[in-house]
Short mmCIF file of C-alpha atoms in Angstrom, two decimals:
data_model
loop_
_atom_site.label_atom_id
_atom_site.label_comp_id
_atom_site.label_asym_id
_atom_site.label_seq_id
_atom_site.Cartn_x
_atom_site.Cartn_y
_atom_site.Cartn_z
CA MET A 897 0.00 0.00 0.00
CA GLU A 898 2.83 2.43 0.84
CA ALA A 899 4.41 1.89 -2.58
CA PHE A 900 1.07 2.53 -4.26
CA GLU A 901 0.50 5.72 -2.29
CA GLU A 902 4.02 6.90 -3.08
CA ALA A 903 3.36 6.30 -6.77
CA LEU A 904 0.18 8.33 -6.60
CA ARG A 905 1.99 11.20 -4.90
CA ALA A 906 4.67 11.08 -7.58
CA GLY A 907 2.03 10.96 -10.28
CA VAL A 908 2.95 7.67 -11.96
CA ASP A 909 0.58 4.74 -12.18
CA CYS A 910 2.15 1.64 -10.61
CA GLU A 911 1.17 -0.80 -13.34
CA LEU A 912 2.44 1.48 -16.08
CA GLU A 913 5.72 1.97 -14.29
CA LYS A 914 6.15 -1.76 -13.74
CA ALA A 915 5.92 -2.25 -17.50
CA LEU A 916 8.92 -0.01 -18.13
CA SER A 917 12.17 -1.55 -19.33
CA PHE A 918 15.53 -0.65 -17.81
CA THR A 919 15.84 2.09 -20.44
CA GLY A 920 12.38 3.41 -19.64
CA LYS A 921 13.16 3.56 -15.94
CA SER A 922 16.34 5.48 -16.71
CA ALA A 923 14.12 8.22 -18.15
CA LEU A 924 12.37 8.53 -14.78
CA CYS A 925 15.79 8.77 -13.13
CA ILE A 926 16.63 11.75 -15.33
CA ALA A 927 13.32 13.38 -14.35
CA TYR A 928 14.11 12.84 -10.67
CA GLU A 929 17.53 14.42 -11.09
CA ARG A 930 16.04 17.37 -13.00
CA ALA A 931 13.72 17.84 -10.03
CA LEU A 932 16.71 17.89 -7.66
CA GLU A 933 18.33 20.61 -9.76
CA THR A 934 15.11 22.61 -9.91
CA ASP A 935 15.02 22.76 -6.10
CA ARG A 936 18.47 24.35 -5.87
CA GLU A 937 18.76 28.08 -5.27
CA ASP A 938 21.48 28.21 -7.94
CA ALA A 939 19.60 25.97 -10.39
CA LEU A 940 20.89 25.94 -13.96
CA PHE A 941 17.28 25.59 -15.16
CA LYS A 942 13.81 25.19 -13.74
CA ASP A 943 11.67 22.18 -14.61
CA PRO A 944 8.46 22.51 -12.58
CA HIS A 945 7.05 19.24 -13.95
CA ALA A 946 10.02 16.95 -13.35
CA GLN A 947 8.99 15.73 -9.91
CA GLN A 948 5.63 14.51 -11.18
CA LEU A 949 7.38 12.49 -13.88
CA ALA A 950 10.01 10.86 -11.65
CA GLY A 951 7.77 8.00 -10.54
CA THR A 952 8.74 5.62 -7.76
CA CYS A 953 11.85 4.25 -9.41
CA GLY A 954 13.51 7.52 -10.47
CA LYS A 955 15.01 8.10 -7.02
CA THR A 956 16.03 4.44 -6.65
CA PHE A 957 17.73 4.41 -10.06
CA SER A 958 19.59 7.61 -9.24
CA ALA A 959 20.76 6.19 -5.88
CA GLY A 960 22.14 3.15 -7.68
CA LEU A 961 24.23 5.38 -9.94
CA SER A 962 25.53 7.28 -6.91
CA ALA A 963 26.55 4.03 -5.24
CA GLY A 964 28.50 3.06 -8.35
CA ALA A 965 30.32 6.38 -8.77
CA ALA A 966 33.78 4.80 -8.59
CA ALA A 967 33.02 2.48 -11.49
CA PHE A 968 32.38 5.56 -13.66
CA GLY A 969 35.68 7.16 -12.63
CA PHE A 970 34.23 9.41 -9.94
CA ALA A 971 35.38 7.96 -6.62
CA ASP A 972 34.17 10.04 -3.66
CA TRP A 973 31.76 12.04 -5.83
CA PRO A 974 28.40 10.24 -5.50
CA GLU A 975 26.56 13.24 -6.99
CA PHE A 976 28.35 12.84 -10.31
CA HIS A 977 25.29 11.71 -12.25
CA GLN A 978 22.91 14.20 -10.67
CA GLN A 979 25.31 16.93 -11.75
CA TRP A 980 25.71 15.36 -15.18
CA THR A 981 21.95 15.54 -15.66
CA ALA A 982 21.95 19.19 -14.62
CA VAL A 983 24.87 20.05 -16.90
CA ARG A 984 23.63 18.18 -19.96
CA THR A 985 20.12 19.61 -19.59
CA ALA A 986 21.38 23.19 -19.31
CA PHE A 987 23.81 22.61 -22.18
CA LEU A 988 21.11 21.30 -24.50
CA ASP A 989 18.65 24.02 -23.50
CA GLN A 990 21.16 26.63 -24.64
CA TRP A 991 22.22 24.61 -27.69
CA ILE A 992 18.62 24.40 -28.86
CA ALA A 993 18.15 28.14 -28.37
CA ASP A 994 21.31 28.83 -30.39
CA ASN A 995 20.60 26.40 -33.24
CA LEU A 996 16.82 26.38 -33.78
CA PRO A 997 15.86 28.83 -36.53
CA GLU A 998 12.51 30.56 -36.60
CA GLY A 999 9.97 28.06 -37.93
CA GLY A 1000 12.38 25.14 -37.62
CA GLN A 1001 11.47 21.69 -36.33
CA VAL A 1002 12.74 19.67 -33.39
CA VAL A 1003 12.89 15.87 -33.43
CA ASN A 1004 13.71 14.32 -30.06
CA LEU A 1005 14.68 10.67 -30.50
CA GLY A 1006 14.42 8.69 -27.27
CA ALA A 1007 12.55 11.63 -25.73
CA GLY A 1008 11.82 9.86 -22.45
CA VAL A 1009 9.93 12.18 -20.12
CA CYS A 1010 11.48 15.39 -21.49
CA THR A 1011 9.42 18.48 -20.63
CA ARG A 1012 11.08 21.06 -22.90
CA PRO A 1013 7.95 21.69 -25.00
CA PHE A 1014 6.30 22.95 -21.79
CA ARG A 1015 9.15 24.93 -20.24
CA LEU A 1016 11.79 26.01 -22.79
CA ASP A 1017 10.94 29.43 -24.22
CA ALA A 1018 13.23 28.88 -27.22
CA LEU A 1019 10.72 26.34 -28.55
CA LYS A 1020 8.16 29.07 -29.11
CA LYS A 1021 9.86 29.65 -32.46
CA ALA A 1022 9.51 25.98 -33.50
CA SER A 1023 6.91 24.96 -36.06
CA ASN A 1024 6.70 21.50 -34.46
CA VAL A 1025 8.34 19.32 -31.85
CA PHE A 1026 8.26 15.57 -32.52
CA GLU A 1027 8.92 13.36 -29.50
CA VAL A 1028 9.82 9.78 -30.40
CA ASP A 1029 10.06 6.94 -27.91
CA ARG A 1030 8.77 3.49 -27.02
CA GLU A 1031 5.05 3.15 -26.42
CA GLU A 1032 5.60 2.08 -22.79
CA VAL A 1033 7.38 5.36 -22.02
CA ASN A 1034 4.90 7.47 -23.97
CA LYS A 1035 2.03 6.02 -21.95
CA VAL A 1036 3.57 6.96 -18.61
CA LYS A 1037 4.35 10.47 -19.81
CA ALA A 1038 0.90 10.97 -21.35
CA LYS A 1039 -0.85 9.87 -18.16
CA ILE A 1040 0.96 12.47 -16.08
CA LEU A 1041 0.78 15.30 -18.60
CA ASP A 1042 -2.95 14.71 -19.05
CA LYS A 1043 -3.42 15.12 -15.30
CA LEU A 1044 -1.35 18.31 -15.27
CA ASN A 1045 -3.37 19.72 -18.18
CA LEU A 1046 -0.37 21.56 -19.61
CA THR A 1047 -0.28 23.58 -22.82
CA PRO A 1048 2.87 23.19 -24.93
CA LEU A 1049 4.72 26.27 -26.13
CA CYS A 1050 4.58 25.00 -29.73
CA PRO A 1051 2.79 22.25 -31.67
CA ARG A 1052 3.83 18.87 -30.22
CA VAL A 1053 3.53 15.39 -31.72
CA VAL A 1054 4.31 12.17 -29.87
CA LEU A 1055 5.34 9.11 -31.89
CA ALA A 1056 5.92 5.48 -30.94
CA THR A 1057 8.52 4.35 -33.48
CA ASP A 1058 10.84 1.37 -33.38
CA LEU A 1059 14.22 3.05 -33.94
CA SER A 1060 15.85 -0.29 -34.67
CA THR A 1061 14.01 -0.30 -38.01
CA ASN A 1062 14.00 2.14 -40.93
CA ALA A 1063 10.50 3.39 -40.10
CA LEU A 1064 11.56 6.79 -38.72
CA GLU A 1065 11.39 8.83 -41.93
CA ALA A 1066 7.98 7.48 -42.94
CA ASP A 1067 6.56 7.91 -39.43
CA LEU A 1068 7.81 11.48 -39.19
CA LYS A 1069 6.43 12.45 -42.59
CA ALA A 1070 3.07 10.89 -41.76
CA ALA A 1071 3.01 13.00 -38.57
CA GLY A 1072 3.68 16.26 -40.41
CA TRP A 1073 7.47 16.56 -40.37
CA ASP A 1074 8.71 18.57 -43.37
CA PRO A 1075 12.11 17.52 -44.79
CA LYS A 1076 12.41 20.91 -46.52
CA LYS A 1077 12.56 22.74 -43.17
CA PRO A 1078 15.62 22.83 -40.91
CA THR A 1079 15.48 20.19 -38.18
CA VAL A 1080 17.17 20.16 -34.80
CA TRP A 1081 17.77 16.52 -33.89
CA LEU A 1082 18.21 15.50 -30.25
CA LEU A 1083 19.57 12.09 -29.24
CA GLU A 1084 20.01 12.88 -25.57
CA GLY A 1085 19.93 9.45 -23.96
CA LEU A 1086 19.47 6.94 -26.74
CA ILE A 1087 22.40 5.37 -28.51
CA MET A 1088 23.99 3.95 -25.35
CA TYR A 1089 20.92 1.72 -25.03
CA ILE A 1090 20.79 0.27 -28.53
CA LYS A 1091 23.23 -1.96 -30.38
CA ASN A 1092 25.89 -0.27 -32.47
CA VAL A 1093 24.74 -2.11 -35.57
CA MET A 1094 21.43 -0.26 -35.12
CA SER A 1095 22.64 3.09 -33.77
CA ALA A 1096 25.23 3.64 -36.51
CA PRO A 1097 22.70 3.44 -39.41
CA LEU A 1098 20.30 5.61 -37.43
CA MET A 1099 22.88 8.35 -36.90
CA LYS A 1100 24.03 8.11 -40.53
CA SER A 1101 20.45 8.51 -41.75
CA LEU A 1102 19.92 11.91 -40.12
CA GLY A 1103 22.27 13.89 -42.35
CA PRO A 1104 20.56 13.04 -45.65
CA LEU A 1105 17.18 13.80 -44.03
CA SER A 1106 18.27 17.27 -42.91
CA ALA A 1107 17.75 20.51 -44.80
CA PRO A 1108 20.35 23.32 -44.71
CA GLY A 1109 20.29 25.05 -41.33
CA SER A 1110 19.75 21.79 -39.43
CA ALA A 1111 21.73 20.67 -36.38
CA VAL A 1112 22.22 17.44 -34.44
CA ALA A 1113 23.26 16.67 -30.85
CA ILE A 1114 24.15 13.09 -29.92
CA ASN A 1115 24.81 12.09 -26.32
CA PHE A 1116 27.15 9.10 -26.34
CA VAL A 1117 29.35 6.93 -24.13
CA GLY A 1118 32.87 7.60 -25.34
CA VAL A 1119 36.27 6.03 -24.90
CA GLU A 1120 39.79 7.36 -25.37
CA PRO A 1121 41.06 6.66 -28.91
CA GLY A 1122 43.01 3.42 -29.03
CA LYS A 1123 41.69 2.03 -25.74
CA GLU A 1124 39.97 -1.33 -25.64
CA LYS A 1125 36.20 -1.14 -25.98
CA TYR A 1126 33.83 -3.29 -23.98
CA ASP A 1127 30.95 -5.03 -25.75
CA ARG A 1128 27.73 -5.50 -23.81
CA GLU A 1129 25.32 -7.42 -25.98
CA GLY A 1130 26.33 -5.46 -29.04
CA VAL A 1131 26.56 -2.06 -27.34
CA SER A 1132 30.04 -0.58 -27.09
CA PRO A 1133 31.43 2.95 -26.65
CA TRP A 1134 32.45 5.27 -29.45
CA GLU A 1135 35.65 7.21 -29.94
CA GLY A 1136 35.02 10.93 -30.36
CA PRO A 1137 36.89 11.18 -33.70
CA GLU A 1138 34.99 8.12 -34.88
CA LEU A 1139 31.64 9.84 -34.37
CA GLU A 1140 32.88 13.09 -35.90
CA THR A 1141 33.90 11.16 -39.00
CA LEU A 1142 30.48 9.48 -39.12
CA LEU A 1143 28.76 12.86 -38.94
CA LYS A 1144 30.96 14.43 -41.62
CA GLU A 1145 30.44 11.48 -43.95
CA SER A 1146 26.69 11.86 -43.38
CA GLY A 1147 26.65 15.45 -44.57
CA TRP A 1148 27.27 17.51 -41.43
CA ALA A 1149 29.77 20.25 -42.32
CA GLU A 1150 30.60 21.53 -38.82
CA THR A 1151 31.27 18.94 -36.12
CA GLU A 1152 32.66 18.89 -32.60
CA VAL A 1153 32.81 16.65 -29.53
CA GLN A 1154 32.34 17.86 -25.97
CA ARG A 1155 33.10 15.90 -22.78
CA TYR A 1156 31.65 16.17 -19.29
CA GLY A 1157 34.01 18.43 -17.39
CA GLY A 1158 35.24 20.28 -20.48
CA PRO A 1159 34.69 24.05 -20.85
CA LYS A 1160 31.23 23.71 -22.43
CA LEU A 1161 30.00 20.77 -20.30
CA ASN A 1162 30.88 22.04 -16.89
CA PHE A 1163 28.83 25.03 -15.62
CA GLY A 1164 31.02 25.10 -12.52
CA ARG A 1165 29.66 21.77 -11.30
CA PHE A 1166 32.60 19.52 -12.22
CA PRO A 1167 35.34 19.06 -9.56
CA GLU A 1168 38.80 20.10 -10.70
CA ARG A 1169 40.32 16.92 -9.27
CA PHE A 1170 38.79 14.91 -12.11
CA ALA A 1171 39.77 14.99 -15.77
CA PRO A 1172 36.98 15.48 -18.35
CA ASN A 1173 35.25 12.13 -18.72
CA PRO A 1174 34.64 10.72 -22.24
CA SER A 1175 31.95 8.36 -20.91
CA PHE A 1176 29.63 11.38 -20.85
CA SER A 1177 30.00 13.12 -24.17
CA PHE A 1178 28.16 14.91 -26.97
CA ALA A 1179 28.86 14.84 -30.68
CA LEU A 1180 27.47 17.92 -32.41
CA GLY A 1181 26.91 18.73 -36.05
CA LYS A 1182 25.56 21.62 -38.16
CA LYS A 1183 24.59 22.14 -41.78
#
């Protein structure tokens, strides 16, 4: 009964949450950590809806990451992932504002329980925001947002598309996406959860789909060039130069890679005793 009541207070239906995969539950973890940041006096952003989307497992998932800080290279810094969520969210908020042209489109692949269409003023200039994720995640998010009765800042379309197939282009076009308009692509927490043989074709496909003026941001687990890569059921890390090459070969003229702790992925939250960590990186591209 206590678990059920806690779920009601958090806003997530127990049965829906139970149906979430590991990846789906990670989305609730990110919501929980956005809520933690929102409560800070020096918050890098404010997400007033994050707490309602954190569910019962968001806090538990986050605590597990804190307990494993040393395995990620952050011994004695259990808050490393909470701060990573704050930094990456603030970074992408600003990146979207800087790269979304008036009337452009946003496609968020692996959108999880992202709330940007309801809180990020920069999206007021978007013609559409397309949020793509698994049906199980979309159901949890829809249930909470329906209760909150929120109005998005721009037209918003939610899609359940299997990103391991080649259905994305057709699904987007059927939903109103216009390939002639610039698109800002977000892959914020996606490719580290799908096999490389699937994520590589997906990332390569975005360039040819993108009109001039488009931009792409890919959050990825990186590794130092030349170091041995692990392989977990077909998922392994990427070298930064490897992803930059992939983007350039896919039609992105301007590319860069940023690491957690570097000048652009820091915001004063990264302890100086640690070196920038490639396991928490972004590959960026522009047309």
